[in-house]
Short mmCIF file of C-alpha atoms and ligand atoms in Angstrom, two decimals:
data_model
loop_
_atom_site.label_atom_id
_atom_site.label_comp_id
_atom_site.label_asym_id
_atom_site.label_seq_id
_atom_site.Cartn_x
_atom_site.Cartn_y
_atom_site.Cartn_z
CA MET A 1 -3.56 -5.52 9.30
CA LYS A 2 -5.99 -4.39 6.59
CA PHE A 3 -6.73 -0.76 5.90
CA ILE A 4 -9.35 1.49 4.45
CA ALA A 5 -8.15 4.97 3.59
CA ASP A 6 -10.26 8.03 2.97
CA ARG A 7 -10.22 10.24 -0.12
CA MET A 8 -7.40 12.49 1.14
CA LEU A 9 -4.90 9.64 1.06
CA GLY A 10 -4.68 8.40 -2.54
CA LYS A 11 -0.89 8.27 -2.72
CA LEU A 12 -0.65 6.45 0.57
CA VAL A 13 -3.12 3.83 -0.70
CA LYS A 14 -0.85 2.98 -3.64
CA GLU A 15 2.24 2.84 -1.48
CA LEU A 16 0.61 0.55 1.06
CA ARG A 17 -0.46 -1.75 -1.78
CA MET A 18 3.12 -1.78 -3.07
CA LEU A 19 4.24 -2.93 0.36
CA GLY A 20 1.63 -5.67 0.13
CA TYR A 21 -0.98 -4.26 2.50
CA ASP A 22 -4.62 -4.94 1.67
CA THR A 23 -5.86 -1.35 1.41
CA VAL A 24 -9.25 -0.17 0.21
CA TYR A 25 -9.51 3.38 -1.12
CA TYR A 26 -12.77 5.01 -0.06
CA ARG A 27 -13.40 7.96 -2.35
CA GLY A 28 -16.78 8.93 -0.92
CA GLU A 29 -17.45 11.64 1.61
CA ASN A 30 -19.86 9.75 3.82
CA THR A 31 -18.00 8.98 7.04
CA TYR A 32 -20.82 6.77 8.28
CA GLN A 33 -20.35 4.60 5.19
CA LEU A 34 -16.58 4.60 5.72
CA ILE A 35 -16.95 3.31 9.28
CA LYS A 36 -19.54 0.75 8.19
CA LEU A 37 -17.24 -0.65 5.51
CA ALA A 38 -14.35 -0.78 7.95
CA ARG A 39 -16.45 -2.77 10.42
CA GLU A 40 -17.77 -5.17 7.81
CA GLU A 41 -14.31 -6.02 6.56
CA GLY A 42 -12.35 -5.65 9.80
CA ARG A 43 -10.25 -2.78 8.45
CA VAL A 44 -8.35 -0.05 10.22
CA ILE A 45 -9.38 3.40 9.03
CA LEU A 46 -6.70 5.79 7.84
CA THR A 47 -7.80 9.40 7.73
CA ARG A 48 -6.67 13.01 7.92
CA ASN A 49 -10.07 14.02 9.25
CA THR A 50 -9.73 15.15 12.86
CA LYS A 51 -13.47 14.91 13.41
CA LEU A 52 -13.69 11.23 12.61
CA LEU A 53 -13.82 9.42 15.93
CA PRO A 54 -14.44 5.79 16.90
CA LYS A 55 -18.09 5.16 17.71
CA ARG A 56 -17.75 1.63 19.01
CA PRO A 57 -14.90 -0.13 20.82
CA GLU A 58 -14.08 -2.17 17.70
CA ASP A 59 -13.59 0.90 15.52
CA ARG A 60 -9.93 1.42 14.87
CA ILE A 61 -8.89 4.76 13.43
CA ILE A 62 -5.39 5.98 12.67
CA ARG A 63 -5.13 9.68 12.06
CA VAL A 64 -2.41 10.61 9.60
CA THR A 65 -1.01 13.91 10.81
CA GLU A 66 1.50 14.48 8.02
CA ASP A 67 -0.06 16.51 5.22
CA LYS A 68 2.63 15.94 2.61
CA PRO A 69 1.67 12.75 0.72
CA SER A 70 5.34 11.88 0.23
CA LEU A 71 5.85 11.67 4.01
CA GLN A 72 2.69 9.87 5.07
CA LEU A 73 4.00 6.36 4.61
CA SER A 74 7.06 7.09 6.67
CA GLU A 75 4.81 8.45 9.43
CA LEU A 76 2.99 5.11 9.55
CA VAL A 77 6.26 3.18 9.57
CA GLN A 78 7.78 5.31 12.30
CA LYS A 79 4.70 4.94 14.47
CA ARG A 80 4.93 1.17 13.90
CA TYR A 81 1.52 0.80 12.30
CA VAL A 82 3.16 -0.54 9.19
CA SER A 83 6.15 -2.81 8.95
CA LEU A 84 8.39 -3.54 5.99
CA LYS A 85 8.24 -7.20 5.05
CA GLU A 86 10.19 -7.91 1.92
CA GLU A 87 8.30 -11.11 1.11
CA THR A 88 5.07 -9.16 0.59
CA PHE A 89 6.48 -6.27 -1.43
CA PHE A 90 4.97 -5.86 -4.89
CA SER A 91 2.56 -8.76 -4.45
CA ARG A 92 -0.61 -6.78 -5.01
CA CYS A 93 -2.21 -4.94 -7.94
CA LEU A 94 -1.90 -1.21 -7.39
CA LEU A 95 -5.24 -0.57 -9.06
CA CYS A 96 -7.37 -3.47 -7.85
CA ASN A 97 -5.79 -4.21 -4.47
CA ILE A 98 -5.76 -7.97 -5.11
CA LEU A 99 -2.93 -10.44 -5.02
CA LEU A 100 -1.06 -10.98 -8.28
CA ASP A 101 -0.54 -14.36 -9.92
CA THR A 102 2.92 -15.34 -11.03
CA ILE A 103 2.92 -16.10 -14.74
CA PRO A 104 5.42 -17.80 -17.02
CA ARG A 105 7.51 -15.43 -19.10
CA GLU A 106 5.90 -16.63 -22.35
CA GLU A 107 2.56 -15.24 -21.25
CA ALA A 108 4.00 -11.75 -21.07
CA GLU A 109 5.22 -12.00 -24.66
CA GLY A 110 3.53 -9.52 -26.96
CA ILE A 111 2.06 -7.66 -24.02
CA VAL A 112 5.13 -6.10 -22.47
CA PRO A 113 7.76 -4.32 -24.62
CA ASP A 114 10.33 -6.74 -26.12
CA PHE A 115 13.28 -5.27 -24.28
CA ILE A 116 11.46 -5.82 -20.99
CA LEU A 117 10.74 -9.40 -21.96
CA TYR A 118 14.44 -10.01 -22.57
CA GLN A 119 15.62 -8.17 -19.48
CA GLN A 120 13.24 -9.67 -16.98
CA LYS A 121 12.72 -13.19 -15.70
CA HIS A 122 9.74 -12.87 -13.42
CA PHE A 123 6.32 -11.60 -14.36
CA SER A 124 3.02 -11.49 -12.56
CA ARG A 125 -0.48 -10.58 -13.58
CA CYS A 126 -3.51 -9.15 -11.86
CA PRO A 127 -6.34 -11.71 -12.09
CA GLN A 128 -8.85 -8.86 -12.21
CA CYS A 129 -7.54 -6.18 -14.59
CA SER A 130 -4.91 -8.39 -16.33
CA ARG A 131 -2.24 -5.75 -15.89
CA ILE A 132 1.23 -7.30 -16.02
CA TYR A 133 3.90 -6.41 -13.49
CA TRP A 134 7.59 -7.12 -13.46
CA GLN A 135 10.53 -6.19 -11.31
CA GLY A 136 11.04 -2.53 -12.04
CA SER A 137 7.68 -1.87 -13.68
CA HIS A 138 6.71 0.55 -10.96
CA GLN A 139 9.24 -0.30 -8.38
CA ASP A 140 12.35 1.79 -8.82
CA ASN A 141 11.17 4.82 -6.91
CA MET A 142 9.53 2.64 -4.36
CA GLN A 143 12.70 0.63 -3.81
CA LYS A 144 14.53 3.86 -3.07
CA LYS A 145 11.77 4.98 -0.77
CA ILE A 146 11.81 1.69 1.12
CA GLU A 147 15.56 1.99 1.60
CA LYS A 148 15.10 5.44 3.09
CA LEU A 149 12.35 4.17 5.38
CA ARG A 150 14.60 1.36 6.56
CA ILE A 151 17.36 3.76 7.41
CA SER A 152 15.06 6.20 9.18
CA THR A 153 13.39 3.49 11.26
CA LYS A 154 16.72 1.97 12.22
CA SER A 155 17.96 5.28 13.50
CA GLN A 156 14.82 5.56 15.64
CA VAL A 157 15.28 2.26 17.42
CA PRO A 158 16.25 3.05 21.02
CA ASN A 159 19.40 1.52 22.41
CA HIS A 160 18.81 -1.31 24.81
CA LYS A 161 21.51 -1.52 27.41
ZN1 ZN B 201 -5.57 -5.13 -11.20
#
């Protein structure tokens, strides 16, 4: 599932990218344009706008009801729009929304702080903005958040008897 989120949902955009979801951030105010982009790229619209309604059968719109940005991702997880797949976590640039390339450690030398270079084994780089990522570069809070999401979704699974 690919998403396009409207301007109200900036934090959610970053978090979805951290989970590996292809998510475009639409900062404009033109809802016609938003729907058009979603159609062109086969994306599901994420919005807080109650007036935004599907105009054609293929338009898919998810309305985020939670207004606290810190709780919006967990809303999507609990409603099963988003699932947590470890193999895709942290595979995407948070700024550019494109998949990162794995790079050898030597290529990070001189770019990341020395202590990071010695602590870390795995580095990846965004082919577009050249930003370098490593385990822990932006991930600590997110790891904690993912753990919480896991626990909260588990407790919501109904018992099958
Ligand atoms: Zn990038």
